[in-house]
C-alpha positions as semicolon CSV with decimal commas, in nm:
position;residue;x (nm);y (nm);z (nm)
1;X;0,214;17,132;-4,999
2;X;0,436;17,022;-5,284
3;X;0,604;17,335;-5,419
4;X;0,762;17,120;-5,688
5;X;0,445;17,074;-5,889
6;X;0,499;17,186;-6,244
7;X;0,259;17,167;-6,535
8;X;0,281;16,863;-6,761
9;X;0,379;17,094;-7,049
10;X;0,673;17,241;-6,859
11;X;0,781;16,896;-6,743
12;X;0,764;16,763;-7,101
13;X;0,969;17,057;-7,228
14;X;1,229;17,013;-6,952
15;X;1,256;16,640;-7,012
16;X;1,250;16,679;-7,391
17;X;1,548;16,912;-7,370
18;X;1,716;16,684;-7,114
19;X;1,734;16,969;-6,861
20;X;1,779;16,880;-6,494
21;X;1,501;16,940;-6,244
22;X;1,547;17,115;-5,910
23;X;1,511;16,931;-5,580
24;X;1,512;17,175;-5,287
25;X;1,524;16,983;-4,960
26;X;1,361;17,259;-4,755
27;X;1,050;17,212;-4,971
28;X;1,026;16,837;-4,901
29;X;0,856;16,832;-4,564
30;X;0,520;17,007;-4,607
31;X;0,314;16,689;-4,596
32;X;0,385;16,373;-4,405
33;X;0,263;16,124;-4,664
34;X;0,593;16,064;-4,845
35;X;0,459;16,177;-5,183
36;X;0,632;16,515;-5,206
37;X;0,854;16,524;-5,516
38;X;1,134;16,701;-5,326
39;X;1,182;16,408;-5,085
40;X;1,514;16,232;-5,147
41;X;1,355;15,898;-5,236
42;X;1,190;16,071;-5,536
43;X;1,508;16,227;-5,675
44;X;1,627;16,123;-6,019
45;X;1,978;16,143;-6,160
46;X;1,893;16,422;-6,405
47;X;1,836;16,674;-6,127
48;X;2,017;16,918;-5,902
49;X;1,961;16,884;-5,528
50;X;1,990;17,188;-5,303
51;X;1,967;17,227;-4,925
52;X;1,797;17,560;-5,001
53;X;1,838;17,843;-5,248
54;X;1,938;18,209;-5,239
55;X;1,567;18,288;-5,197
56;X;1,526;18,062;-4,892
57;X;1,624;18,107;-4,533
58;X;1,942;17,927;-4,430
59;X;1,867;17,574;-4,312
60;X;1,932;17,668;-3,947
61;X;1,718;17,981;-3,985
62;X;1,443;17,778;-4,153
63;X;1,450;17,513;-3,880
64;X;1,434;17,771;-3,599
65;X;1,153;17,980;-3,751
66;X;0,811;17,861;-3,627
67;X;0,651;18,026;-3,930
68;X;0,849;17,795;-4,158
69;X;0,887;17,474;-3,957
70;X;0,610;17,349;-3,731
71;X;0,586;17,038;-3,511
72;X;0,439;16,833;-3,795
73;X;0,740;16,906;-4,017
74;X;0,981;16,838;-3,730
75;X;0,815;16,505;-3,658
76;X;0,807;16,402;-4,023
77;X;1,173;16,486;-4,072
78;X;1,264;16,294;-3,755
79;X;1,062;15,992;-3,873
80;X;1,205;16,016;-4,224
81;X;1,561;16,007;-4,090
82;X;1,479;15,750;-3,823
83;X;1,653;15,948;-3,550
84;X;1,637;16,269;-3,350
85;X;1,762;16,578;-3,529
86;X;2,091;16,712;-3,400
87;X;2,249;16,957;-3,641
88;X;1,976;17,018;-3,897
89;X;2,213;17,174;-4,149
90;X;2,433;16,862;-4,149
91;X;2,128;16,636;-4,175
92;X;2,024;16,825;-4,489
93;X;2,379;16,833;-4,626
94;X;2,406;16,456;-4,579
95;X;2,071;16,399;-4,755
96;X;2,181;16,620;-5,043
97;X;2,516;16,444;-5,076
98;X;2,348;16,101;-5,062
99;X;2,090;16,190;-5,326
100;X;2,102;16,022;-5,667
101;X;2,084;16,369;-5,824
102;X;2,381;16,423;-6,055
103;X;2,456;16,762;-5,901
104;X;2,451;16,870;-5,537
105;X;2,456;17,235;-5,428
106;X;2,516;17,323;-5,064
107;X;2,470;17,684;-4,957
108;X;2,784;17,822;-4,798
109;X;2,579;17,953;-4,505
110;X;2,455;17,597;-4,445
111;X;2,811;17,462;-4,441
112;X;2,892;17,712;-4,170
113;X;2,572;17,644;-3,973
114;X;2,461;18,008;-3,994
115;X;2,114;18,128;-3,902
116;X;1,857;18,364;-4,049
117;X;2,087;18,665;-4,001
118;X;2,289;18,529;-4,296
119;X;1,995;18,486;-4,531
120;X;2,082;18,602;-4,883
121;X;1,751;18,728;-5,022
122;X;1,389;18,785;-4,929
123;X;1,189;18,783;-5,254
124;X;0,969;19,089;-5,287
125;X;1,169;19,297;-5,039
126;X;1,291;19,612;-5,212
127;X;1,606;19,664;-5,007
128;X;1,833;19,488;-4,760
129;X;1,903;19,186;-4,982
130;X;2,234;19,040;-5,094
131;X;2,421;19,170;-4,790
132;X;2,572;18,840;-4,674
133;X;2,947;18,824;-4,725
134;X;3,176;18,537;-4,636
135;X;3,484;18,629;-4,440
136;X;3,832;18,497;-4,528
137;X;3,836;18,287;-4,208
138;X;3,516;18,113;-4,322
139;X;3,714;17,932;-4,590
140;X;3,926;17,764;-4,322
141;X;3,623;17,650;-4,121
142;X;3,621;17,298;-3,968
143;X;3,322;17,215;-4,189
144;X;3,569;17,166;-4,475
145;X;3,673;16,830;-4,334
146;X;3,313;16,718;-4,272
147;X;3,211;16,812;-4,624
148;X;3,517;16,638;-4,770
149;X;3,430;16,321;-4,576
150;X;3,069;16,318;-4,699
151;X;3,173;16,404;-5,053
152;X;3,410;16,108;-5,058
153;X;3,162;15,878;-4,882
154;X;2,888;15,948;-5,137
155;X;3,128;15,953;-5,433
156;X;3,053;16,313;-5,532
């Protein structure tokens, strides 16, 4: 399923106003045919690529939830990358950084490799949202160096 399908009218309005499109990597793997608009090889410069959004599970939580990621998605992602998946959050961060999208947004929880317990929001849930808080020590996390390396490598 391609969650990125928008009506031709909305697409024309977006493009006519030169507004960037959204490319959410967690949405890219629903079908294994390579046609999904969220797949990195379909990104365009006038877009913003995200590992996920505030309304999604963290990447680690997404990957570990059998209701969100099944064997077909796991296999497609493995084939797409051409290797076994180690740290899924860093695989997605690398894809986002390597994208031709002009802007790249990495969720802080993904940088830290946090699971579903750190999810920001569950749309439609009346309470219990927006409780995640970063701790001061999180800003001195070893992921800083990894992110800096990828950011330099991909000229972000």
